[in-house]
CSV table of C-alpha atoms in Angstrom, one decimal:
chain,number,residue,atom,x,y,z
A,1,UNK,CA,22.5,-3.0,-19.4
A,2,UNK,CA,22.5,0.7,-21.5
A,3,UNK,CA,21.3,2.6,-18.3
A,4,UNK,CA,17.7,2.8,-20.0
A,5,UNK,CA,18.8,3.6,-23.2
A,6,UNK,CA,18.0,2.0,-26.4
A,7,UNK,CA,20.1,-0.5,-27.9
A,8,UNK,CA,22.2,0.2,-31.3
A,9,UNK,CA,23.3,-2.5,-33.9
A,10,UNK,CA,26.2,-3.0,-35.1
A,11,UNK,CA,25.4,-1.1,-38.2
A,12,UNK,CA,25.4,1.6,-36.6
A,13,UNK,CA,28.3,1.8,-34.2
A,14,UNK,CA,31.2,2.7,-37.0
A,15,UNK,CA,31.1,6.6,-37.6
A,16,UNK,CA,29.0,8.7,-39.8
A,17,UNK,CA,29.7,8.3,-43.8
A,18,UNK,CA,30.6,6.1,-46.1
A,19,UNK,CA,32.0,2.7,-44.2
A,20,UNK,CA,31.3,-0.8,-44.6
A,21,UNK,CA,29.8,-3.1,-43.0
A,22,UNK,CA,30.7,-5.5,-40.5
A,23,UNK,CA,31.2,-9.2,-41.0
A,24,UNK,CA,27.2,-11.2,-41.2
A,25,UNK,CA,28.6,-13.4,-38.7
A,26,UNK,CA,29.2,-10.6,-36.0
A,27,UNK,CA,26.0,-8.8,-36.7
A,28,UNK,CA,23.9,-12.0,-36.1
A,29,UNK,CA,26.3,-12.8,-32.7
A,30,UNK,CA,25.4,-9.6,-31.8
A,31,UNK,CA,22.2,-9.2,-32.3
A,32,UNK,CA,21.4,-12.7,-31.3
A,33,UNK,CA,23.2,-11.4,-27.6
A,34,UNK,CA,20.8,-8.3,-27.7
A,35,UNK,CA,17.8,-10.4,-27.8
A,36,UNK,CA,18.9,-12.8,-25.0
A,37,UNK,CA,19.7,-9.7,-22.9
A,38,UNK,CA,16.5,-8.1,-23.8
A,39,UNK,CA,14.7,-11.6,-22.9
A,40,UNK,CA,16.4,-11.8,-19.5
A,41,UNK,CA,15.9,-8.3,-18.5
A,42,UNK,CA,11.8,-9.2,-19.5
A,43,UNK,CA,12.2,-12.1,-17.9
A,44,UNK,CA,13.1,-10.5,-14.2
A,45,UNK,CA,11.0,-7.1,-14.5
A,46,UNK,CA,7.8,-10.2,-14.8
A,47,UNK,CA,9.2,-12.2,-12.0
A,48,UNK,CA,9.5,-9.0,-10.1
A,49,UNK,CA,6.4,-7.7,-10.7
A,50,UNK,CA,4.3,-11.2,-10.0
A,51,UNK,CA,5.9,-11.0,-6.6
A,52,UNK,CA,4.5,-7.6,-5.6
A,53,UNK,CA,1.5,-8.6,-7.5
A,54,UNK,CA,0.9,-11.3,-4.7
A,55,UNK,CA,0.6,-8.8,-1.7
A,56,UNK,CA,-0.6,-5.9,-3.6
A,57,UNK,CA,-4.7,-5.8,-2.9
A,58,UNK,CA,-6.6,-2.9,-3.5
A,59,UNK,CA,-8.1,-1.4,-0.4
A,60,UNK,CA,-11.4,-0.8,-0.5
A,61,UNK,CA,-14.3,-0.1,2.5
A,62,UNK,CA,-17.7,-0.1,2.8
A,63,UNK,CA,-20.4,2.2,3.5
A,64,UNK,CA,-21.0,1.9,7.4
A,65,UNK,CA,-17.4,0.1,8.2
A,66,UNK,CA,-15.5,2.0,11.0
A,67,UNK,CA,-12.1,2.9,10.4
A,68,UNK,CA,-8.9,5.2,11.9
A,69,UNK,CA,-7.7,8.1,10.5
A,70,UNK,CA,-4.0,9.3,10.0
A,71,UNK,CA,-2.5,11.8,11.8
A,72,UNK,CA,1.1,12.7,11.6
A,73,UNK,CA,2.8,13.8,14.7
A,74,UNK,CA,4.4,17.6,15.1
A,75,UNK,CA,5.0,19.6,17.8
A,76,UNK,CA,6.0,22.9,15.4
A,77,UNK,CA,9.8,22.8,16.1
A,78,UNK,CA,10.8,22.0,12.4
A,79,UNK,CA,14.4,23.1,13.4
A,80,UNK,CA,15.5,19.7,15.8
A,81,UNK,CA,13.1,17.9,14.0
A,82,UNK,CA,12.2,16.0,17.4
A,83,UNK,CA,9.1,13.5,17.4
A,84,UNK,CA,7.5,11.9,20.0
A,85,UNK,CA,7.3,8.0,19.8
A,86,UNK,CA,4.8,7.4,21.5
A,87,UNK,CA,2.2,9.9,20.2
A,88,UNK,CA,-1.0,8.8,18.4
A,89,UNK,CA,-0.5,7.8,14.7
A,90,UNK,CA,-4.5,6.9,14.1
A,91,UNK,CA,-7.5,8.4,15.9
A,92,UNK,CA,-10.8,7.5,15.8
A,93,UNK,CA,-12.7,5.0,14.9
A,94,UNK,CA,-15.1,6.8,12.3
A,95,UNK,CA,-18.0,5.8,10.4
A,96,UNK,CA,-17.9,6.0,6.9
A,97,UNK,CA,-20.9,8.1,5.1
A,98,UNK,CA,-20.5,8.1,1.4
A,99,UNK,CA,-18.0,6.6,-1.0
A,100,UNK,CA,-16.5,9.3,-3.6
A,101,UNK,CA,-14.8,7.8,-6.8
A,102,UNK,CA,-12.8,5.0,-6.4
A,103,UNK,CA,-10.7,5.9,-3.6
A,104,UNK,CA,-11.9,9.0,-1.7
A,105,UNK,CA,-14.5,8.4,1.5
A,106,UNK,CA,-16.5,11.0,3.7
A,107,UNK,CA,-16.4,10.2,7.2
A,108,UNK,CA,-19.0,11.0,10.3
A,109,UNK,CA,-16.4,13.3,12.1
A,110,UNK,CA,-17.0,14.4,15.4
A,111,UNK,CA,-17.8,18.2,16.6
A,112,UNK,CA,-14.2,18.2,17.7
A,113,UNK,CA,-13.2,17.8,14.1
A,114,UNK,CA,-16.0,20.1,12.7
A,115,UNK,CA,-12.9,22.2,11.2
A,116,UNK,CA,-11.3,20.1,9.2
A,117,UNK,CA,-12.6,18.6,5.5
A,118,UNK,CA,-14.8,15.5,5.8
A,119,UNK,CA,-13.5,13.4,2.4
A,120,UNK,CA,-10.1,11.7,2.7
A,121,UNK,CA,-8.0,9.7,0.3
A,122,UNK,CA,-8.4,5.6,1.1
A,123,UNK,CA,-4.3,6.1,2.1
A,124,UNK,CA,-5.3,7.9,5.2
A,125,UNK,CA,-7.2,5.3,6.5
A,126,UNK,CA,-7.1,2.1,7.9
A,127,UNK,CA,-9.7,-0.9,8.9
A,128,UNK,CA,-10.4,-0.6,12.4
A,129,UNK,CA,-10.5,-3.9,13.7
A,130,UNK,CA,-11.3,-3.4,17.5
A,131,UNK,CA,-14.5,-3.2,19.2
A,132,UNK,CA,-15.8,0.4,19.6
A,133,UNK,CA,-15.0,0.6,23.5
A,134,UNK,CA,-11.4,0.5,22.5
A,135,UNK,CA,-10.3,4.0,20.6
A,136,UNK,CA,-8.1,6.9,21.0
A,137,UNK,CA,-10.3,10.0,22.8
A,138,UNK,CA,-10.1,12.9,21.1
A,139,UNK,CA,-10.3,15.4,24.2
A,140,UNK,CA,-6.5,16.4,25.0
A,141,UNK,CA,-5.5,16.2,21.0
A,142,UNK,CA,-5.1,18.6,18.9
A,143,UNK,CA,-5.4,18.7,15.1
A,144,UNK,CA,-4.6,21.3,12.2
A,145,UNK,CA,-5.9,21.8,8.8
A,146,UNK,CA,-3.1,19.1,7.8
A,147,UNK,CA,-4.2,16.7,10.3
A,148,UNK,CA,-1.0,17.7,11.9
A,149,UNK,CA,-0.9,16.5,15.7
A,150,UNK,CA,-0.1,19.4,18.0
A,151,UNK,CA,1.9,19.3,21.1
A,152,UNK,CA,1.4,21.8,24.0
A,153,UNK,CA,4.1,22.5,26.1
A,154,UNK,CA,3.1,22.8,30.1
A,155,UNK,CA,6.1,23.9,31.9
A,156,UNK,CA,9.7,25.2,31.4
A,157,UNK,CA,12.0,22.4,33.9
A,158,UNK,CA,15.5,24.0,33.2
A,159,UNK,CA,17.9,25.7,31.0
A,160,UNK,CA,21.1,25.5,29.1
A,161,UNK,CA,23.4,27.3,26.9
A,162,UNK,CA,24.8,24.8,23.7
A,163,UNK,CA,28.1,26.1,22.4
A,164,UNK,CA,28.5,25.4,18.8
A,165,UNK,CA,31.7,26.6,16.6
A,166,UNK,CA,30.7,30.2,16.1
A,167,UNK,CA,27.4,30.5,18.3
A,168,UNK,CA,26.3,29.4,21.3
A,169,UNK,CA,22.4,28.9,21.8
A,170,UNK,CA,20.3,28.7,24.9
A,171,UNK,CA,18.0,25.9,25.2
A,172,UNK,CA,15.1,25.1,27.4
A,173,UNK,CA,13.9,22.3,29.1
A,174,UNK,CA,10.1,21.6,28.3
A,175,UNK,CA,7.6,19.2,29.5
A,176,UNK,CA,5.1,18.3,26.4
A,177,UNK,CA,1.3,17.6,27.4
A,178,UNK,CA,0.5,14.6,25.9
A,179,UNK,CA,-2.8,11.9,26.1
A,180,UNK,CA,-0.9,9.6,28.0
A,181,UNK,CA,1.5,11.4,30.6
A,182,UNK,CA,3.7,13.8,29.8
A,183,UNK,CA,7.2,14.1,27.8
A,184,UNK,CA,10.4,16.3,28.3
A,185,UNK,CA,12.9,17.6,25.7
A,186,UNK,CA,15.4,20.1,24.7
A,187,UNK,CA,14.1,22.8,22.5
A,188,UNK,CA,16.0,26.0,21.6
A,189,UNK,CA,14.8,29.3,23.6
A,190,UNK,CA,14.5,31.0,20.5
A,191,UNK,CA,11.8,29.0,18.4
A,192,UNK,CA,9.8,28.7,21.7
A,193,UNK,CA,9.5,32.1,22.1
A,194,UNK,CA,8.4,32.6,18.4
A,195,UNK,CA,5.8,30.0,18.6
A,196,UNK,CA,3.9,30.2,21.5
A,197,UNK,CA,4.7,33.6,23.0
């Protein structure tokens, strides 16, 4: 109703100095409206909390469950902000070691991932609930220090110039490496160059 703000009584809404007061009977209306406001407004912040109460489980694993780990896609062309679909959100599975605290876990990684920090916030991972035949290979990928998924382009197809109002911009035609096929986009000459060249 007041945008967060607390509510004032009528006593306090004339201006500053000497004044008198309002009629009893409007105080009390008014107050009286404040508290059925202040009752209603309780009433839906309970409701609304008792429904996201009902789906809202704390995640917790064991030691020895398997489980995927998040990776977030990037192919290091911030300017077009282009993702691929179809590129790997989880990898893994991995075995779970140790449990730190209440919601950090160290993970078996493999020599692939030898670089990158063992212990990861429960957030990052999620149950794995396939059989262990069944899991994302970690040969072709690529991961940073940020578990960011890189992208290697193979070949340049073809090329264009993009006019724009007061520039024009030559773009090139490249054909991503990916675990599963391959994947073509437009990517400006210029940020090629500067990031693997």
């Amino acid at each position: 109703m007041l945008y967060g703000r607390k509510c004032r009584t009528p006593v306090c809404w004339e201006e500053v100095g000497p004044r008198e007061l309002a009629h009893k009977d409007v105080i009390k209306a008014t107050n009286e409206k404040i508290d059925m406001i202040r009752a209603h407004l309780k009433a839906a912040q309970d409701r609304q909390k008792s429904y996201a109460d009902k789906r809202r489980r704390p995640i917790e694993f064991q030691i020895g469950d398997r489980v995927m780990l998040k990776v977030s896609p990037w192919k290091g062309i911030i300017r077009f902000r282009k993702r691929g679909k179809l590129s790997p959100r989880f990898i893994g599975p991995f075995k779970i070691i140790d449990r730190l605290g209440k919601v950090a876990y160290r993970l078996e990684l493999p020599e692939e991932l030898s670089r990158i920090h063992n212990t990861f916030h429960v957030s990052h991972l999620r149950k794995c609930l396939a059989d262990e035949t069944a899991y994302v290979p970690l040969d072709n990928i690529l991961v940073d220090n940020k578990l960011n998924y890189i992208a290697k382009p193979i070949a340049i197809l073809d090329r264009k110039v993009k006019g724009l109002r007061n520039k024009e911009i030559d773009q090139v035609k490249v054909k991503w490496e990916h675990r599963k096929g391959s994947d073509t986009t437009w990517e400006s000459e210029e940020e090629m160059r500067r990031l693997y060249l």
